[in-house]
Amino acid sequence: LLLAKKLLFCAYCELDASMVDSARQRLVQCLSIAMTIFFTTGSRAGREAIRNVMSDAWMELMLSMEEIPQHRLIARHVATMAIATKSCGWTDPLQRPGFMAGA
């Protein structure tokens, strides 16, 4: 989990520096590690900590994909994956921050 958190932090820094491609790689690495831990751990407290990391990483990845118009289709696919893992609180891939879709 510590590595996933460090990768997420690095991705935040890279996004702040407009290094979007590199940040996306870090976010995908973070998600890969976090999801592996999430699906193999039995601890409820551990799962909650991992879910928080996954939620932040999915959100950053989704939003970074939307910034480039040609990547918006991929952004919807990423949103669909985030929804499938129940890590982002969204219910629809077209949903955006600040908008809650009806259940």
Coordinates of N, CA, C and O in Angstrom, one line a residue:
L1 N 0.8 -1.2 0.0 CA 0.0 0.0 0.0 C 0.9 1.3 0.0 O 0.5 2.2 -0.6
L2 N 2.0 1.2 0.7 CA 2.9 2.3 0.8 C 3.4 2.7 -0.6 O 3.4 3.9 -1.0
L3 N 3.7 1.7 -1.5 CA 4.2 2.0 -2.8 C 3.1 2.7 -3.6 O 3.3 3.6 -4.4
A4 N 1.8 2.2 -3.5 CA 0.7 2.8 -4.2 C 0.5 4.2 -3.8 O 0.3 5.1 -4.7
K5 N 0.6 4.5 -2.5 CA 0.5 5.9 -2.1 C 1.6 6.8 -2.6 O 1.4 7.9 -3.0
K6 N 2.8 6.3 -2.7 CA 3.9 7.0 -3.2 C 3.8 7.3 -4.7 O 4.1 8.4 -5.2
L7 N 3.3 6.3 -5.4 CA 3.0 6.5 -6.9 C 1.9 7.5 -7.1 O 2.0 8.4 -8.0
L8 N 0.9 7.5 -6.2 CA -0.2 8.5 -6.3 C 0.4 9.9 -6.1 O 0.1 10.8 -6.8
F9 N 1.2 10.0 -5.1 CA 1.8 11.3 -4.8 C 2.7 11.8 -6.0 O 2.6 13.0 -6.3
C10 N 3.5 10.9 -6.5 CA 4.3 11.3 -7.7 C 3.4 11.7 -8.9 O 3.7 12.7 -9.6
A11 N 2.3 11.1 -9.0 CA 1.4 11.4 -10.1 C 0.8 12.8 -9.9 O 0.7 13.6 -10.8
Y12 N 0.4 13.1 -8.6 CA 0.0 14.5 -8.3 C 1.0 15.5 -8.7 O 0.7 16.5 -9.3
C13 N 2.3 15.3 -8.3 CA 3.4 16.2 -8.6 C 3.5 16.3 -10.2 O 3.7 17.5 -10.7
E14 N 3.5 15.2 -10.9 CA 3.6 15.3 -12.3 C 2.5 16.0 -13.0 O 2.7 16.8 -13.9
L15 N 1.3 15.8 -12.5 CA 0.1 16.6 -13.0 C 0.3 18.0 -12.8 O 0.0 18.9 -13.7
D16 N 0.8 18.4 -11.6 CA 1.0 19.8 -11.3 C 2.1 20.4 -12.3 O 2.0 21.6 -12.6
A17 N 3.0 19.6 -12.7 CA 4.1 20.0 -13.6 C 3.7 19.8 -15.1 O 4.6 20.0 -15.9
S18 N 2.4 19.5 -15.3 CA 1.9 19.3 -16.7 C 2.6 18.1 -17.4 O 2.7 18.1 -18.6
M19 N 3.1 17.2 -16.6 CA 3.7 15.9 -17.2 C 2.6 14.9 -17.2 O 2.7 13.9 -16.5
V20 N 1.6 15.1 -18.0 CA 0.4 14.2 -18.0 C 0.6 12.8 -18.4 O 0.1 11.9 -17.7
D21 N 1.4 12.5 -19.4 CA 1.7 11.1 -19.8 C 2.4 10.3 -18.7 O 2.0 9.2 -18.4
S22 N 3.3 11.0 -18.1 CA 4.1 10.3 -17.0 C 3.2 10.1 -15.8 O 3.2 9.0 -15.2
A23 N 2.3 11.1 -15.5 CA 1.4 11.0 -14.4 C 0.4 9.8 -14.6 O 0.1 9.1 -13.7
R24 N -0.1 9.7 -15.8 CA -1.0 8.6 -16.1 C -0.3 7.2 -15.9 O -1.0 6.3 -15.4
Q25 N 0.9 7.1 -16.3 CA 1.6 5.8 -16.0 C 1.7 5.5 -14.6 O 1.5 4.4 -14.1
R26 N 2.0 6.6 -13.7 CA 2.1 6.4 -12.3 C 0.7 6.0 -11.7 O 0.6 5.2 -10.8
L27 N -0.4 6.6 -12.2 CA -1.7 6.3 -11.8 C -2.1 4.9 -12.1 O -2.7 4.2 -11.2
V28 N -1.8 4.4 -13.3 CA -2.1 3.1 -13.7 C -1.3 2.1 -12.8 O -1.8 1.1 -12.3
Q29 N 0.0 2.4 -12.5 CA 0.8 1.6 -11.6 C 0.2 1.5 -10.2 O 0.1 0.5 -9.6
C30 N -0.2 2.7 -9.7 CA -0.8 2.8 -8.4 C -2.1 2.0 -8.4 O -2.3 1.2 -7.4
L31 N -2.9 2.1 -9.4 CA -4.2 1.3 -9.4 C -3.9 -0.2 -9.5 O -4.6 -1.0 -8.8
S32 N -2.9 -0.6 -10.3 CA -2.6 -2.0 -10.4 C -2.2 -2.6 -9.0 O -2.7 -3.7 -8.6
I33 N -1.4 -1.9 -8.3 CA -0.9 -2.4 -7.0 C -2.1 -2.3 -6.0 O -2.3 -3.3 -5.3
A34 N -2.8 -1.2 -6.0 CA -3.9 -1.1 -5.0 C -5.0 -2.1 -5.3 O -5.5 -2.7 -4.3
M35 N -5.3 -2.4 -6.5 CA -6.4 -3.4 -6.8 C -5.9 -4.8 -6.5 O -6.7 -5.6 -6.0
T36 N -4.7 -5.1 -6.7 CA -4.1 -6.4 -6.3 C -4.2 -6.6 -4.8 O -4.7 -7.7 -4.4
I37 N -3.9 -5.6 -4.1 CA -3.9 -5.7 -2.6 C -5.4 -5.8 -2.2 O -5.8 -6.6 -1.3
F38 N -6.3 -4.9 -2.8 CA -7.7 -4.9 -2.4 C -8.3 -6.2 -2.5 O -9.1 -6.7 -1.7
F39 N -8.1 -6.9 -3.6 CA -8.8 -8.2 -3.9 C -8.1 -9.4 -3.3 O -8.6 -10.5 -3.4
T40 N -7.0 -9.2 -2.6 CA -6.3 -10.3 -1.9 C -6.3 -10.1 -0.3 O -5.9 -11.0 0.4
T41 N -6.8 -9.0 0.2 CA -6.8 -8.8 1.6 C -8.1 -9.1 2.2 O -9.2 -8.9 1.6
G42 N -8.1 -9.6 3.4 CA -9.4 -9.9 4.1 C -9.7 -8.9 5.1 O -10.8 -8.8 5.7
S43 N -8.8 -8.0 5.5 CA -9.0 -7.0 6.5 C -9.9 -5.9 6.0 O -9.7 -5.2 5.0
R44 N -11.0 -5.6 6.8 CA -11.9 -4.5 6.4 C -11.3 -3.2 6.5 O -11.5 -2.3 5.6
A45 N -10.5 -2.9 7.5 CA -9.8 -1.7 7.7 C -8.8 -1.4 6.6 O -8.7 -0.3 6.0
G46 N -8.1 -2.5 6.2 CA -7.1 -2.5 5.1 C -7.8 -2.1 3.8 O -7.3 -1.4 3.0
R47 N -9.0 -2.7 3.6 CA -9.7 -2.5 2.3 C -10.1 -1.0 2.2 O -10.1 -0.5 1.2
E48 N -10.6 -0.5 3.4 CA -11.0 0.9 3.4 C -9.9 1.9 3.0 O -10.0 2.8 2.2
A49 N -8.7 1.6 3.6 CA -7.5 2.5 3.2 C -7.2 2.3 1.8 O -6.8 3.3 1.1
I50 N -7.2 1.1 1.3 CA -6.9 0.9 -0.2 C -8.0 1.5 -1.0 O -7.7 2.1 -2.1
R51 N -9.2 1.5 -0.6 CA -10.3 2.1 -1.4 C -10.1 3.6 -1.5 O -10.4 4.2 -2.6
N52 N -9.6 4.2 -0.5 CA -9.4 5.7 -0.6 C -8.3 6.0 -1.6 O -8.4 7.0 -2.4
V53 N -7.2 5.2 -1.6 CA -6.2 5.4 -2.6 C -6.7 5.2 -4.0 O -6.5 6.0 -4.9
M54 N -7.5 4.1 -4.2 CA -8.0 3.8 -5.5 C -9.0 4.9 -6.0 O -8.9 5.3 -7.1
S55 N -9.8 5.4 -5.1 CA -10.7 6.5 -5.4 C -10.0 7.7 -5.9 O -10.4 8.2 -7.0
D56 N -9.0 8.1 -5.2 CA -8.2 9.3 -5.7 C -7.5 9.0 -7.0 O -7.5 9.9 -7.9
A57 N -6.9 7.8 -7.1 CA -6.2 7.5 -8.4 C -7.1 7.4 -9.6 O -6.8 8.0 -10.7
W58 N -8.3 6.8 -9.4 CA -9.3 6.7 -10.5 C -9.7 8.1 -10.9 O -9.8 8.4 -12.1
M59 N -10.0 9.0 -9.9 CA -10.5 10.3 -10.2 C -9.5 11.1 -11.0 O -9.8 11.7 -12.0
E60 N -8.2 11.1 -10.6 CA -7.2 11.8 -11.3 C -7.0 11.3 -12.7 O -6.8 12.0 -13.6
L61 N -7.0 9.9 -12.8 CA -6.9 9.3 -14.2 C -8.0 9.7 -15.1 O -7.8 10.1 -16.2
M62 N -9.2 9.7 -14.6 CA -10.4 10.0 -15.4 C -10.3 11.5 -15.8 O -10.5 11.8 -17.0
L63 N -10.0 12.4 -14.9 CA -10.0 13.8 -15.2 C -8.8 14.1 -16.1 O -8.9 15.0 -17.0
S64 N -7.7 13.4 -16.0 CA -6.5 13.7 -16.9 C -6.8 13.3 -18.3 O -6.4 13.9 -19.3
M65 N -7.6 12.2 -18.5 CA -8.0 11.8 -19.8 C -9.0 12.7 -20.5 O -8.9 12.9 -21.7
E66 N -9.8 13.4 -19.7 CA -10.8 14.3 -20.3 C -10.2 15.6 -20.8 O -10.8 16.3 -21.6
E67 N -9.0 15.9 -20.4 CA -8.4 17.2 -20.8 C -8.0 17.3 -22.3 O -7.9 18.4 -22.8
I68 N -7.9 16.1 -22.9 CA -7.6 16.1 -24.4 C -8.8 15.6 -25.1 O -9.2 14.4 -24.8
P69 N -9.4 16.4 -25.9 CA -10.7 16.0 -26.6 C -10.6 14.6 -27.3 O -11.6 13.9 -27.2
Q70 N -9.5 14.3 -27.9 CA -9.3 13.0 -28.6 C -9.4 11.8 -27.6 O -9.6 10.7 -28.0
H71 N -9.1 12.1 -26.3 CA -9.1 11.0 -25.3 C -10.4 10.9 -24.5 O -10.5 10.1 -23.6
R72 N -11.4 11.6 -24.9 CA -12.6 11.6 -24.1 C -13.3 10.2 -24.2 O -14.0 9.8 -23.2
L73 N -13.2 9.5 -25.3 CA -13.8 8.2 -25.4 C -13.1 7.2 -24.4 O -13.7 6.4 -23.7
I74 N -11.8 7.4 -24.3 CA -11.0 6.6 -23.4 C -11.4 7.0 -22.0 O -11.4 6.1 -21.1
A75 N -11.6 8.2 -21.7 CA -12.0 8.7 -20.4 C -13.3 8.0 -19.9 O -13.4 7.7 -18.8
R76 N -14.2 7.9 -20.8 CA -15.5 7.2 -20.5 C -15.2 5.7 -20.1 O -15.8 5.1 -19.2
H77 N -14.3 5.1 -20.9 CA -13.9 3.7 -20.6 C -13.3 3.6 -19.2 O -13.6 2.7 -18.5
V78 N -12.4 4.5 -18.9 CA -11.7 4.5 -17.6 C -12.8 4.7 -16.5 O -12.7 4.1 -15.5
A79 N -13.7 5.6 -16.8 CA -14.8 5.9 -15.8 C -15.6 4.6 -15.6 O -16.0 4.3 -14.5
T80 N -15.9 3.9 -16.7 CA -16.7 2.6 -16.5 C -15.9 1.6 -15.7 O -16.5 0.9 -14.9
M81 N -14.6 1.5 -15.9 CA -13.8 0.6 -15.0 C -13.8 1.1 -13.6 O -13.9 0.2 -12.7
A82 N -13.7 2.4 -13.3 CA -13.7 2.9 -11.9 C -15.1 2.6 -11.3 O -15.1 2.1 -10.1
I83 N -16.2 2.7 -12.0 CA -17.5 2.4 -11.5 C -17.6 0.9 -11.2 O -18.2 0.5 -10.2
A84 N -17.0 0.1 -12.1 CA -17.1 -1.4 -11.9 C -16.4 -1.8 -10.6 O -16.8 -2.8 -9.9
T85 N -15.4 -1.1 -10.2 CA -14.6 -1.4 -9.0 C -15.3 -0.7 -7.7 O -14.8 -0.9 -6.6
K86 N -16.3 0.0 -8.0 CA -17.0 0.8 -6.9 C -16.0 1.6 -6.1 O -16.1 1.7 -4.9
S87 N -15.1 2.3 -6.8 CA -14.1 3.1 -6.1 C -14.3 4.6 -6.3 O -13.5 5.3 -5.7
C88 N -15.2 5.0 -7.1 CA -15.3 6.4 -7.3 C -16.6 7.1 -6.9 O -16.6 8.3 -6.9
G89 N -17.6 6.4 -6.6 CA -18.8 7.0 -6.2 C -19.7 7.5 -7.4 O -20.8 8.0 -7.2
W90 N -19.2 7.2 -8.6 CA -20.0 7.6 -9.8 C -20.9 6.4 -10.1 O -20.7 5.3 -9.8
T91 N -22.0 6.7 -10.8 CA -22.9 5.7 -11.3 C -23.0 5.7 -12.8 O -23.7 4.8 -13.4
D92 N -22.5 6.7 -13.5 CA -22.6 6.8 -14.9 C -21.3 7.3 -15.5 O -20.7 8.2 -14.9
P93 N -20.7 6.7 -16.6 CA -19.5 7.2 -17.1 C -19.5 8.6 -17.7 O -18.4 9.2 -17.8
L94 N -20.7 9.2 -17.9 CA -20.7 10.6 -18.4 C -20.9 11.6 -17.2 O -20.9 12.8 -17.4
Q95 N -20.9 11.0 -16.0 CA -21.0 11.9 -14.8 C -19.8 12.6 -14.6 O -18.7 12.2 -14.9
R96 N -19.9 13.8 -14.0 CA -18.7 14.7 -13.8 C -18.7 15.1 -12.3 O -19.7 15.1 -11.7
P97 N -17.5 15.5 -11.8 CA -17.5 16.0 -10.4 C -18.5 17.1 -10.2 O -18.7 18.0 -11.0
G98 N -19.2 17.0 -9.1 CA -20.2 18.0 -8.8 C -21.6 17.6 -9.3 O -22.6 18.3 -9.0
F99 N -21.7 16.5 -10.0 CA -23.0 16.1 -10.6 C -23.2 14.7 -10.1 O -22.4 13.8 -10.4
M100 N -24.3 14.4 -9.4 CA -24.6 13.1 -9.0 C -25.7 12.5 -9.8 O -26.8 13.1 -9.9
A101 N -25.5 11.5 -10.5 CA -26.5 10.8 -11.4 C -27.5 10.1 -10.5 O -27.1 9.6 -9.4
G102 N -28.7 10.0 -10.9 CA -29.7 9.3 -10.1 C -29.5 7.8 -10.2 O -29.0 7.3 -11.2
A103 N -29.8 7.1 -9.1 CA -29.6 5.7 -9.1 C -30.7 4.9 -9.8 O -31.7 5.3 -10.1

